[in-house]
Coordinates of C-alpha atoms (C1' of nucleotides) in Angstrom, one line a residue:
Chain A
X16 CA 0.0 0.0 0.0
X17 CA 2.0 3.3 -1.1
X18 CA 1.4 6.7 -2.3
X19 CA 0.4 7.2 -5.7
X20 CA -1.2 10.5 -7.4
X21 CA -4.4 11.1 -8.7
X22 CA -3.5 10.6 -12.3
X23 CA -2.2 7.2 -11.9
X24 CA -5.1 5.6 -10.2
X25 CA -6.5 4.0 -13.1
X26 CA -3.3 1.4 -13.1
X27 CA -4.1 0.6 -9.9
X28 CA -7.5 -0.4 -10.0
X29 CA -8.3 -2.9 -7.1
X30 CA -5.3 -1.9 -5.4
X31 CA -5.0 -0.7 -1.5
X32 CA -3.4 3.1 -2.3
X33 CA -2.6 5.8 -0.2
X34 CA -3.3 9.0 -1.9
X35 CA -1.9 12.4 -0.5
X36 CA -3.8 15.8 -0.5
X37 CA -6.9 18.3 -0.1
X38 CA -10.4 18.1 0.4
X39 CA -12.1 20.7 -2.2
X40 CA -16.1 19.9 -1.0
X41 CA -17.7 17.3 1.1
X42 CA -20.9 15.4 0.2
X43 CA -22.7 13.4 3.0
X44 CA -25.8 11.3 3.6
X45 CA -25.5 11.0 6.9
X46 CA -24.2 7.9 7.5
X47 CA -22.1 8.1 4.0
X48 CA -20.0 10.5 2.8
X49 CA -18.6 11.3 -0.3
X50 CA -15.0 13.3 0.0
X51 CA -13.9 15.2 -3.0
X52 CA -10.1 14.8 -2.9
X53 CA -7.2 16.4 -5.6
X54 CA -3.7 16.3 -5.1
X55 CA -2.5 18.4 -7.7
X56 CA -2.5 15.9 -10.1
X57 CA -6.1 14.9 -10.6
X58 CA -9.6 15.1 -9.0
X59 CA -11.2 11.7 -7.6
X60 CA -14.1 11.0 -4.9
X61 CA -13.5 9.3 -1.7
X62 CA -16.4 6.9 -0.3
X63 CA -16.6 6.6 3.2
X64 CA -19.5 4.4 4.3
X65 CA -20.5 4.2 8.4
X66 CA -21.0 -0.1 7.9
X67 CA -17.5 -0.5 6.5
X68 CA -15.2 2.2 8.9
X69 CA -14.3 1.9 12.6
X70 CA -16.8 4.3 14.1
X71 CA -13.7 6.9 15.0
X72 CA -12.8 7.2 10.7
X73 CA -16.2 7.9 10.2
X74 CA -16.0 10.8 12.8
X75 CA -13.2 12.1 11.5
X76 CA -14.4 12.1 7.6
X77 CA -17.3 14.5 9.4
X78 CA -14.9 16.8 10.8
X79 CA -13.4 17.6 7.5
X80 CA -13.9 20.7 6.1
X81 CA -13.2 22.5 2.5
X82 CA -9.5 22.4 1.9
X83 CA -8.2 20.2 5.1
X84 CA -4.8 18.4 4.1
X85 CA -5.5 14.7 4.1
X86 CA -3.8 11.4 3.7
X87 CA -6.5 9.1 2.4
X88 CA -5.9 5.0 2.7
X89 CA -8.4 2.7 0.5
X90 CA -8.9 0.7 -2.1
X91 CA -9.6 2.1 -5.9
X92 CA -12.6 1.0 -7.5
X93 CA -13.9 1.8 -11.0
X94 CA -17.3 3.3 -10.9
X95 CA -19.4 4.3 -13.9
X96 CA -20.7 6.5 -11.8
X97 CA -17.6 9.3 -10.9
X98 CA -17.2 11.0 -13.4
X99 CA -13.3 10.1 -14.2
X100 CA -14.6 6.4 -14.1
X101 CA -12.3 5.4 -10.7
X102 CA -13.3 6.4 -6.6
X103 CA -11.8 5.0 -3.6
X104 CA -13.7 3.6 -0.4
X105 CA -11.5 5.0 2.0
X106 CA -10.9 2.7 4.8
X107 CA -8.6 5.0 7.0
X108 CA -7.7 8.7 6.8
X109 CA -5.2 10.8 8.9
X110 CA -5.8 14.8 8.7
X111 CA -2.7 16.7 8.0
X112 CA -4.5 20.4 9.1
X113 CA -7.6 21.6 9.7
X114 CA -7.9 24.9 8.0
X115 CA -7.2 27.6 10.8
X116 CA -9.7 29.5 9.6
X117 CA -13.1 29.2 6.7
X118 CA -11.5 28.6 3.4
X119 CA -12.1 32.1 1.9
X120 CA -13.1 30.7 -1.9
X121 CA -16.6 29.2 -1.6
X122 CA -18.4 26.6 -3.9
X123 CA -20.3 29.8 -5.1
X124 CA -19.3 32.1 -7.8
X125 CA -17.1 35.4 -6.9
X126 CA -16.2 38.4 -8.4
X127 CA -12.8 38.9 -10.4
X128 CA -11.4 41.0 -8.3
X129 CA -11.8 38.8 -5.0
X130 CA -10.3 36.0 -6.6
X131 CA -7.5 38.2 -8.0
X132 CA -6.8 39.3 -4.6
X133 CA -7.4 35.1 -3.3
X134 CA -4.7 34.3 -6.1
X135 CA -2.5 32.2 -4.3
X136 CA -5.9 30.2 -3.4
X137 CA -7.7 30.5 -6.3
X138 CA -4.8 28.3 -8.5
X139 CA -6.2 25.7 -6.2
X140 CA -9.3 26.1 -8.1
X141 CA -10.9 23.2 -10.5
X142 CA -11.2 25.8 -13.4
X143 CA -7.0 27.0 -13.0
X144 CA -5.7 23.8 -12.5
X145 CA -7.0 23.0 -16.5
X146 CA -5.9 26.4 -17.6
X147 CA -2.1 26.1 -15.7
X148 CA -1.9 22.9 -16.8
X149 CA -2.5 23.6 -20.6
X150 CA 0.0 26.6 -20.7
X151 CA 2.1 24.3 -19.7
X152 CA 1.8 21.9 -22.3
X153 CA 1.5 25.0 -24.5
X154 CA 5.1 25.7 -23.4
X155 CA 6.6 22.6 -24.1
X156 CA 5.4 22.1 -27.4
X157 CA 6.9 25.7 -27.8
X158 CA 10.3 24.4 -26.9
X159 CA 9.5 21.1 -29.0
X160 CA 9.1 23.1 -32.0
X161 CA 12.6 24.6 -31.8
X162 CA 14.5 21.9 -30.9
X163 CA 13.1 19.6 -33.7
X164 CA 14.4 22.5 -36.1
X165 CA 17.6 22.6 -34.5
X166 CA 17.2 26.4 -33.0
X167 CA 19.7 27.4 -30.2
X168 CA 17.8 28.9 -27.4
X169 CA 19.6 31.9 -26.3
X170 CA 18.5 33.5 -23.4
X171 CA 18.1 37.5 -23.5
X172 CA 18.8 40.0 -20.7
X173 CA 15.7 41.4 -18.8
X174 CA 18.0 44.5 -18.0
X175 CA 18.8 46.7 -20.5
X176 CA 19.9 49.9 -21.5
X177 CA 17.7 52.4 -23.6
X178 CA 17.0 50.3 -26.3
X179 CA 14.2 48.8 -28.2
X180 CA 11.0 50.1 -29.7
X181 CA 10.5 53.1 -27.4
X182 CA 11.1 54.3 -24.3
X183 CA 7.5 55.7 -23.1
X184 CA 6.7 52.2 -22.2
X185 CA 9.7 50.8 -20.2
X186 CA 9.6 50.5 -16.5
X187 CA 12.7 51.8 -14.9
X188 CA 15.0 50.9 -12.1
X189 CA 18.2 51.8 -10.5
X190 CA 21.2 50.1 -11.7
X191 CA 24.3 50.9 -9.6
X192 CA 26.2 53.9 -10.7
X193 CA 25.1 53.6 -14.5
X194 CA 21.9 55.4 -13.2
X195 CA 18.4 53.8 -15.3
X196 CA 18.3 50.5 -16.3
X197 CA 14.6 49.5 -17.9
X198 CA 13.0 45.9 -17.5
X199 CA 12.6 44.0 -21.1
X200 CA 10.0 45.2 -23.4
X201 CA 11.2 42.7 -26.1
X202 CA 14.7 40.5 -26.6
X203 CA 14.6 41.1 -30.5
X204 CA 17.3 42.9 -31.1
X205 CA 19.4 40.5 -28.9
X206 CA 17.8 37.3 -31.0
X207 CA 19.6 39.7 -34.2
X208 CA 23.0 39.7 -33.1
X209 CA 22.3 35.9 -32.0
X210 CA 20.7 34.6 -35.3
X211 CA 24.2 36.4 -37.2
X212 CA 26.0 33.5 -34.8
X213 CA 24.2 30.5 -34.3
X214 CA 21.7 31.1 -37.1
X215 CA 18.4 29.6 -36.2
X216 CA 17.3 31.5 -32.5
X217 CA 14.8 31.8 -30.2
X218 CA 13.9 32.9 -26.8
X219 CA 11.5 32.5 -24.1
X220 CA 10.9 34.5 -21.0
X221 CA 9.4 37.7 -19.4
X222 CA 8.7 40.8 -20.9
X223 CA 7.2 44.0 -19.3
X224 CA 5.5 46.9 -20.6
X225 CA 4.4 49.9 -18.8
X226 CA 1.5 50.5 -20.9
X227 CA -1.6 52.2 -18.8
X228 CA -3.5 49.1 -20.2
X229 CA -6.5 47.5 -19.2
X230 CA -8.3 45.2 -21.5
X231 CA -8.7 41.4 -21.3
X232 CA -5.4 41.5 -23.8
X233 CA -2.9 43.1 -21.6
X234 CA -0.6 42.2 -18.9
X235 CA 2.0 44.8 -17.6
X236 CA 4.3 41.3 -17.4
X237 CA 3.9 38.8 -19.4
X238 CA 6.0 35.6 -21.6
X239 CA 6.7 36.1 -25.1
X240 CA 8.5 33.5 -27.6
X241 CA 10.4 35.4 -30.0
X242 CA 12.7 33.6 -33.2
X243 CA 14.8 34.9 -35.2
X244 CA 16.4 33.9 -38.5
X245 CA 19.4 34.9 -41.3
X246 CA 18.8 34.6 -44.4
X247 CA 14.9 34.0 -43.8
X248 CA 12.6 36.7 -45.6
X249 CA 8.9 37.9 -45.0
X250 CA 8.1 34.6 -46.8
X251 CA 10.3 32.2 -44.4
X252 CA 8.9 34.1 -41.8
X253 CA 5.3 33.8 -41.9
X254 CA 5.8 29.8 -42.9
X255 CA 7.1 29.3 -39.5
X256 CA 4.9 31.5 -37.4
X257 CA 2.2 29.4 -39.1
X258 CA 4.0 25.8 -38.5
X259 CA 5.1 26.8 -34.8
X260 CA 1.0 27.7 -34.0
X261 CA -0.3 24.7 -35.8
X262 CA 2.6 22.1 -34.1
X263 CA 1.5 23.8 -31.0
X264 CA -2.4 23.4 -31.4
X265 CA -1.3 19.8 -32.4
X266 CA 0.5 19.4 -29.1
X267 CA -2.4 20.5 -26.8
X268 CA -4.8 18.3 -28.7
X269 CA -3.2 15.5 -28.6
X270 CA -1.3 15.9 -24.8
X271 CA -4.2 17.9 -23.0
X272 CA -7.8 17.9 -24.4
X273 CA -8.8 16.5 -21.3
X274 CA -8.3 20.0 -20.0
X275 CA -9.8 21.4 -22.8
X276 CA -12.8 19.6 -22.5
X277 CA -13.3 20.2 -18.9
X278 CA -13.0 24.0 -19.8
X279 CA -15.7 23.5 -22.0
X280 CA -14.0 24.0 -24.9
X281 CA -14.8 23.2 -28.3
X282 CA -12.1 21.0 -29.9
X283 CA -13.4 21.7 -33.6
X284 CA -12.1 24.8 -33.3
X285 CA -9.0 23.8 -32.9
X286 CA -8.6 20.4 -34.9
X287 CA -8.6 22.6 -38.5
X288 CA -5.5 24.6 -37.3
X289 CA -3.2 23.4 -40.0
X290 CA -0.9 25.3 -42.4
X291 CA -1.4 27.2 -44.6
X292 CA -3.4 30.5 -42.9
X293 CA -5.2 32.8 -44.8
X294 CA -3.5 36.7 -45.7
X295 CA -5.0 39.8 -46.0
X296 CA -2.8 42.9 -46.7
X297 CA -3.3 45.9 -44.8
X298 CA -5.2 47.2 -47.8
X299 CA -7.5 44.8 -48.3
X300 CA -8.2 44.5 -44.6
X301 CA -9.0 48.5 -44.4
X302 CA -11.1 47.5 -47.6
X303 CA -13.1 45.1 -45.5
X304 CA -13.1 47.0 -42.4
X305 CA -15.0 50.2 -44.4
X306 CA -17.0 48.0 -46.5
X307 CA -18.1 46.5 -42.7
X308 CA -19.3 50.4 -41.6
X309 CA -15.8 50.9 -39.7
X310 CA -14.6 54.4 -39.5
X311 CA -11.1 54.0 -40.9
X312 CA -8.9 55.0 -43.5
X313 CA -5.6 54.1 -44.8
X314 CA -2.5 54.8 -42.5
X315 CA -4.5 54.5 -39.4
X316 CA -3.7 51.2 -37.1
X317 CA -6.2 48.7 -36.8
X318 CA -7.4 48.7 -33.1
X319 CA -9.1 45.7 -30.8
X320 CA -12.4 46.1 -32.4
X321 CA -11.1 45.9 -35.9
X322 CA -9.1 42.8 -35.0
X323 CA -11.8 41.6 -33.7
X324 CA -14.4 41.8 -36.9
X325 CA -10.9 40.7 -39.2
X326 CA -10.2 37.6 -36.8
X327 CA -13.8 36.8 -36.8
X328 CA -14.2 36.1 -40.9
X329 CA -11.7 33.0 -41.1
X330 CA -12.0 29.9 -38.3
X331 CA -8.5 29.8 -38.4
X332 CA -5.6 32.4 -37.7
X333 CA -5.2 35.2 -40.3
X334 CA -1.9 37.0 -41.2
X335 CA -2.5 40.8 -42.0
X336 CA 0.9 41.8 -43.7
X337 CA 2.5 45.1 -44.6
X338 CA 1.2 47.3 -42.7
X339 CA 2.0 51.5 -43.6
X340 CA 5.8 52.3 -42.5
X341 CA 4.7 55.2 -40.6
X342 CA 2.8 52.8 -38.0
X343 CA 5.2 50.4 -37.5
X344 CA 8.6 50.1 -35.8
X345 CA 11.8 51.5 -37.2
X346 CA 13.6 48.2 -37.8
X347 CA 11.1 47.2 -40.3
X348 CA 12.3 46.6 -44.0
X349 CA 10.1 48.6 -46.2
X350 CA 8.9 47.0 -49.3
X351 CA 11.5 47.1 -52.3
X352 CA 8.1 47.0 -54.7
X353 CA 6.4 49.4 -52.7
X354 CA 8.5 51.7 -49.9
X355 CA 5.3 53.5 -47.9
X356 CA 4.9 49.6 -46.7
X357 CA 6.8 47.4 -44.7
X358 CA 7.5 43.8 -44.8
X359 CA 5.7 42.8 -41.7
X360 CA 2.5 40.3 -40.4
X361 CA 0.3 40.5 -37.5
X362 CA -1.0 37.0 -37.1
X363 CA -4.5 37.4 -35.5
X364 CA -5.7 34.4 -33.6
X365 CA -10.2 33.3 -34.6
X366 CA -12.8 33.8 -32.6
X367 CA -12.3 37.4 -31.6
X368 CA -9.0 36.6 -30.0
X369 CA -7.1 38.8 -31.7
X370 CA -3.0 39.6 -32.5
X371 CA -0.8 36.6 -30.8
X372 CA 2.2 37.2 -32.8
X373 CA 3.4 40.8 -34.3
X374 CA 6.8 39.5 -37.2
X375 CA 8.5 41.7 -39.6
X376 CA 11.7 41.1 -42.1
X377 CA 14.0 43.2 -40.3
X378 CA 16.0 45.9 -42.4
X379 CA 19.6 44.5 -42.8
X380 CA 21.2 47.7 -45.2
X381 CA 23.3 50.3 -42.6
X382 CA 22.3 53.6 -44.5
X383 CA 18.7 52.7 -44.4
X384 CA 18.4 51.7 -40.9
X385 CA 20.2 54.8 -39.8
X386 CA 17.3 56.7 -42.3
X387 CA 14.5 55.2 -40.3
X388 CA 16.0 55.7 -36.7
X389 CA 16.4 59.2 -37.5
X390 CA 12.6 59.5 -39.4
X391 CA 11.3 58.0 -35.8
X392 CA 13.1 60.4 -33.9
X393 CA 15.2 57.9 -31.8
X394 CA 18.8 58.5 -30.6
X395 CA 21.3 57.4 -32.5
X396 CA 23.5 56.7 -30.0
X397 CA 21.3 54.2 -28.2
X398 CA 21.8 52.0 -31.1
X399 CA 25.5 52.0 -31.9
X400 CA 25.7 48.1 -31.3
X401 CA 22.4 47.4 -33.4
X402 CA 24.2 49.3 -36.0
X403 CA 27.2 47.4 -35.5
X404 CA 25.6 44.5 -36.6
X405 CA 25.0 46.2 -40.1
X406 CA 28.6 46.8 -40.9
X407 CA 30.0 43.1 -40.7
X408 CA 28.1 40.6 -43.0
X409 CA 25.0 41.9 -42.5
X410 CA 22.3 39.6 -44.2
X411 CA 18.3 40.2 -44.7
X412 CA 16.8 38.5 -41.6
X413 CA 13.4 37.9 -40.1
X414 CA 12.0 37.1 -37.3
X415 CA 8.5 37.3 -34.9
X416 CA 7.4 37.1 -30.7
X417 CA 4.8 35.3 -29.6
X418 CA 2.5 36.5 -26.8
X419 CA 2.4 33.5 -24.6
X420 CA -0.7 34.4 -22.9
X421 CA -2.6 35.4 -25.6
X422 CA -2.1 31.4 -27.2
X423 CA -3.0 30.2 -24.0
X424 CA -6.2 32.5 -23.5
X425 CA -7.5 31.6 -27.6
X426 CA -6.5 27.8 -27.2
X427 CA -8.5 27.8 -24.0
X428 CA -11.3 29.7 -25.0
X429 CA -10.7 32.3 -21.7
X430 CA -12.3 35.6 -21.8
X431 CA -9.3 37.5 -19.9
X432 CA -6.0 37.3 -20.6
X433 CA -5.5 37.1 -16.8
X434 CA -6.7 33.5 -15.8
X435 CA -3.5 32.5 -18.6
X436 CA -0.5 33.1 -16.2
X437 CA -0.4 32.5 -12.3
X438 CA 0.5 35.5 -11.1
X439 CA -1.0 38.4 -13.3
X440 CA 0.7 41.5 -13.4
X441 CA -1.7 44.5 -14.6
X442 CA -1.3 48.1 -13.7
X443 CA -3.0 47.7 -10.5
X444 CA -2.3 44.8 -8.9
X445 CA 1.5 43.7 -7.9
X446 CA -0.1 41.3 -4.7
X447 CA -0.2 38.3 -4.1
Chain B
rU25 C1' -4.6 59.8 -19.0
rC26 C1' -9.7 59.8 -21.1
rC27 C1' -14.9 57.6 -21.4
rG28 C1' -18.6 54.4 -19.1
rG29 C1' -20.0 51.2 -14.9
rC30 C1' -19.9 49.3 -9.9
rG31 C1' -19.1 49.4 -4.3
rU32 C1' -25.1 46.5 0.6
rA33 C1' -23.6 40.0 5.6
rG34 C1' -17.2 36.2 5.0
rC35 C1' -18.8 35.5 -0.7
rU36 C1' -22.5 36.3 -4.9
rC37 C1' -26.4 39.5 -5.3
rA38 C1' -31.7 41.8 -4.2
rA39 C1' -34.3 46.1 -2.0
rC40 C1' -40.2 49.8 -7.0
rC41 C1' -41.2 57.0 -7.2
rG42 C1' -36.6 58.5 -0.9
rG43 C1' -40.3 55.5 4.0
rU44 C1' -36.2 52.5 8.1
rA45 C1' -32.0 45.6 5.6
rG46 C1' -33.4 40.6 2.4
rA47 C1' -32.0 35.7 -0.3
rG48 C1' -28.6 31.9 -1.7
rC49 C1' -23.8 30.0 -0.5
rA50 C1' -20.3 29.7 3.7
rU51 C1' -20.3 28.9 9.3
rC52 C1' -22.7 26.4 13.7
rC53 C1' -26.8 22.8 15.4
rG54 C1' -30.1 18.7 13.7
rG55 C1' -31.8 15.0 9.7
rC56 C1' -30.7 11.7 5.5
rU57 C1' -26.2 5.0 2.8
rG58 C1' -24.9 7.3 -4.0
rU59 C1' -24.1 12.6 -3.4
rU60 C1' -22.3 15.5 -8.2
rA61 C1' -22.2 23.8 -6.9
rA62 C1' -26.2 17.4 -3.0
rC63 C1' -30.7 18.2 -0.4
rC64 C1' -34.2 19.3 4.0
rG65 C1' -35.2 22.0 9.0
rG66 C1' -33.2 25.7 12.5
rA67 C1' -29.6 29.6 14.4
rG68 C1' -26.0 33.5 14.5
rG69 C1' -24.1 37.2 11.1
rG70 C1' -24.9 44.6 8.7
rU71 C1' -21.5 51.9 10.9
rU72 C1' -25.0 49.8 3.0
rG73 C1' -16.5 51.9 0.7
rG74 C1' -14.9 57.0 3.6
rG75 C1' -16.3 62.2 4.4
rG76 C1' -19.8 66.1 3.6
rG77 C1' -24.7 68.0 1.9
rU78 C1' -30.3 68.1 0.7
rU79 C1' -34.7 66.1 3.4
rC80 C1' -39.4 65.0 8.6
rG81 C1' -36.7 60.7 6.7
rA82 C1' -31.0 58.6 2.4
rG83 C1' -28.7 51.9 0.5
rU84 C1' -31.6 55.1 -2.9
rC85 C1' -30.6 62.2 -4.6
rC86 C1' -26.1 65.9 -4.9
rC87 C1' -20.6 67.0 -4.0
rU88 C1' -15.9 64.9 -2.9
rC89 C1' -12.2 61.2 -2.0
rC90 C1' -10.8 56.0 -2.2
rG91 C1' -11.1 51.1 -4.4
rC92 C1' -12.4 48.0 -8.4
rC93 C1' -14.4 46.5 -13.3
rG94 C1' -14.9 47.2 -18.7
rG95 C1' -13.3 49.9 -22.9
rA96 C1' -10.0 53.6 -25.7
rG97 C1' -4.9 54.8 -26.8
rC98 C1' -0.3 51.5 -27.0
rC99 C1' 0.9 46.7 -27.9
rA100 C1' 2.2 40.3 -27.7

RNA sequence: UCCGGCGUAGCUCAACCGGUAGAGCAUCCGGCUGUUAACCGGAGGGUUGGGGGUUCGAGUCCCUCCGCCGGAGCCA
């Protein structure tokens, strides 16, 4: 008789198991009662009947209350009835703790912002245990991807200098006698000088923005998955944004629907996510966005709304490419063909979800990247080892970041972005 | 920062035109041997976010502050 977890009680059916962990709600008859146990790994019910336990078990089942740390001792059964097909007619248990106090998350619904504030509790929580648990799958298949294509994994700093995109949105902090240092906004120009070395690169880690945001598509901190190429262009690009989304919709499908499922999500979404994914140009989407009754006209950004109608038209993810120079970042290569555009794809995610990756064919010419720092008003300066990378070799490149938490919100069908990482960061909550 | 909304029991909410606070869950007590947010009976639980004002009377109307939610901008 040993401990096993949750998710391995179906290879032990008929066995005596010990099974380590909380009771989540209590069920009873009176002289029966039904214990609803996880342990992290799984969810099963615990039978305790008053005929078949020494008077003093049956006691103690009663004194049980919601989240109590147990060790429960009985024999697995399967049951048609439970709903994962095994229970257990406990035959001992021995209480760990009795909850000091009421467990503050009730069987009842609450409000966001209690359960923001309950955090820490709330991943305890049927409903997070199936989101967590997906990201996580969502993460290694993620990694998966790169390996199988023989990407190096290199690892970009969260402190930097003043460098990236533009500084109205970095977070600041103190950094010994050099004075500022700002928190990651994006590792892309790192994965540049990498992909000149090693080729084929990616990262994977924090990035924080200090955007006054707050939508169900923001996080002041949040994980992003950015690759970067040589010698891919826009082309290259948008084939492998489209094969790592599909390998990773794959993944989940065939390593977690179970947690789909029991989010109530609907897995025919999901199963036609295959290359290739429709394109629309900027152009054409404007077209479509006036012929819908939009207010918009060329040059202007397309905003959550207008994602929203553009991701809704095609039931899989849509590229929208080349968006007007003006709107977009400095490092993007404008279109040889076509200079008032750059070479550059949002890839929106169905369903309304929206932008999950934002990719662009980075300009590799010196002269013309110094043009466009200097059209966007940024410091020179600030850039003298981006520009390095320009003088020695210099090759066209592409490359794209993923929004981690966005993925995990569309493939799980979650209405804010919040529930998709355990400890959200937005702009007014830092606890727990 | 701007626009809109909300704040009533531990939690989720109700309370009509301004008339004196109510339900479910949770907790405690009792009942029930197949419950699935179990159910049934009973009990306790309130400075209606803070401050000020109008009124015979304010949860309700006005001002102000605080907190939160949704959206915009910006972005993944």
């Amino acid at each position: 008789m040993g401990w096993v977890y949750i998710e391995d009680l179906k290879n032990h059916i008929g066995k005596e198991v010990e099974i380590r962990g909380w009771i989540f709600n209590k069920r009873s008859s009176g002289k029966i009662h039904f214990l609803q146990i996880r342990d992290g790994t799984g969810f099963v019910q615990g039978i305790v009947e008053f005929s078949k336990v020494e008077p003093e078990i049956f006691e103690r089942a009663k004194r049980l209350r919601l989240e109590t740390s147990v060790k429960i001792f009985g024999r697995v059964r399967e049951d048609e009835r439970a709903p994962t097909g095994v229970e257990i007619d406990v035959e001992n248990l021995e209480i760990v703790q009795i909850p000091i106090e009421d467990y503050p998350i009730g069987k009842k619904e609450h409000g966001v912002d209690f359960l923001l504030d309950h955090r820490h509790l709330w991943l305890r929580s049927r409903r997070q245990f199936h989101i967590l648990r997906v990201r996580h799958e969502i993460i290694k298949a993620t990694r998966d991807f790169y390996d199988r294509r023989n990407f190096v994994l290199i690892d970009t700093p969260i402190f930097t200098g003043s460098i990236g995109e533009s500084a109205g949105n970095l977070f600041e902090v103190n950094y010994f006698d050099y004075g500022k240092a700002y928190l990651a906004q994006t590792g892309q120009l790192y994965l540049e000088a990498a992909c000149m070395a090693f080729g084929k690169v990616y990262n994977f880690g924090p990035t924080f923005r200090a955007e006054k945001s707050k939508t169900r598509r923001h996080l002041t901190e949040f994980w992003m998955n950015e690759a970067e190429v040589a010698y891919y262009d826009h082309e290259d690009n948008m084939k492998l944004q489209e094969e790592l989304i599909s390998h990773i919709v794959r993944w989940v499908l065939e390593k977690a629907s179970d947690h789909l499922v029991a989010l109530g999500r609907d897995l025919k979404k999901l199963e036609g996510i295959e290359p290739p994914f429709p394109r629309m140009s900027y152009d054409e989407a404007i077209d479509h966005l006036r012929k819908k009754g939009f207010d918009v006209k060329w040059g202007d950004d397309i905003g959550g709304d207008e994602e929203t109608a553009l991701s809704n038209i095609f039931d899989k993810p849509v590229f929208i490419c080349n968006y007007p120079r003006e709107i977009k970042a400095f490092y993007m290569l404008p279109d040889p063909e076509r200079p008032e555009v750059v070479l550059c794809d949002d890839l929106l995610a169905p369903e309304g979800y929206g932008e999950i990756i934002g990719a662009s064919q980075r300009i590799h010419d010196y002269d013309l990247l110094v043009e466009r720092i200097k059209e966007k008003d940024l410091p020179l300066e600030a850039y003298d080892w981006y520009l390095d990378l320009r003088k020695y070799g210099s090759v066209p490149h592409s490359g794209f970041g993923m929004g981690l938490e966005r993925v995990v919100a569309w493939i799980c069908g979650l209405k804010h972005i919040r529930e998709a990482i355990p400890f959200p960061r937005t702009i007014y909550r830092l606890n727990p």
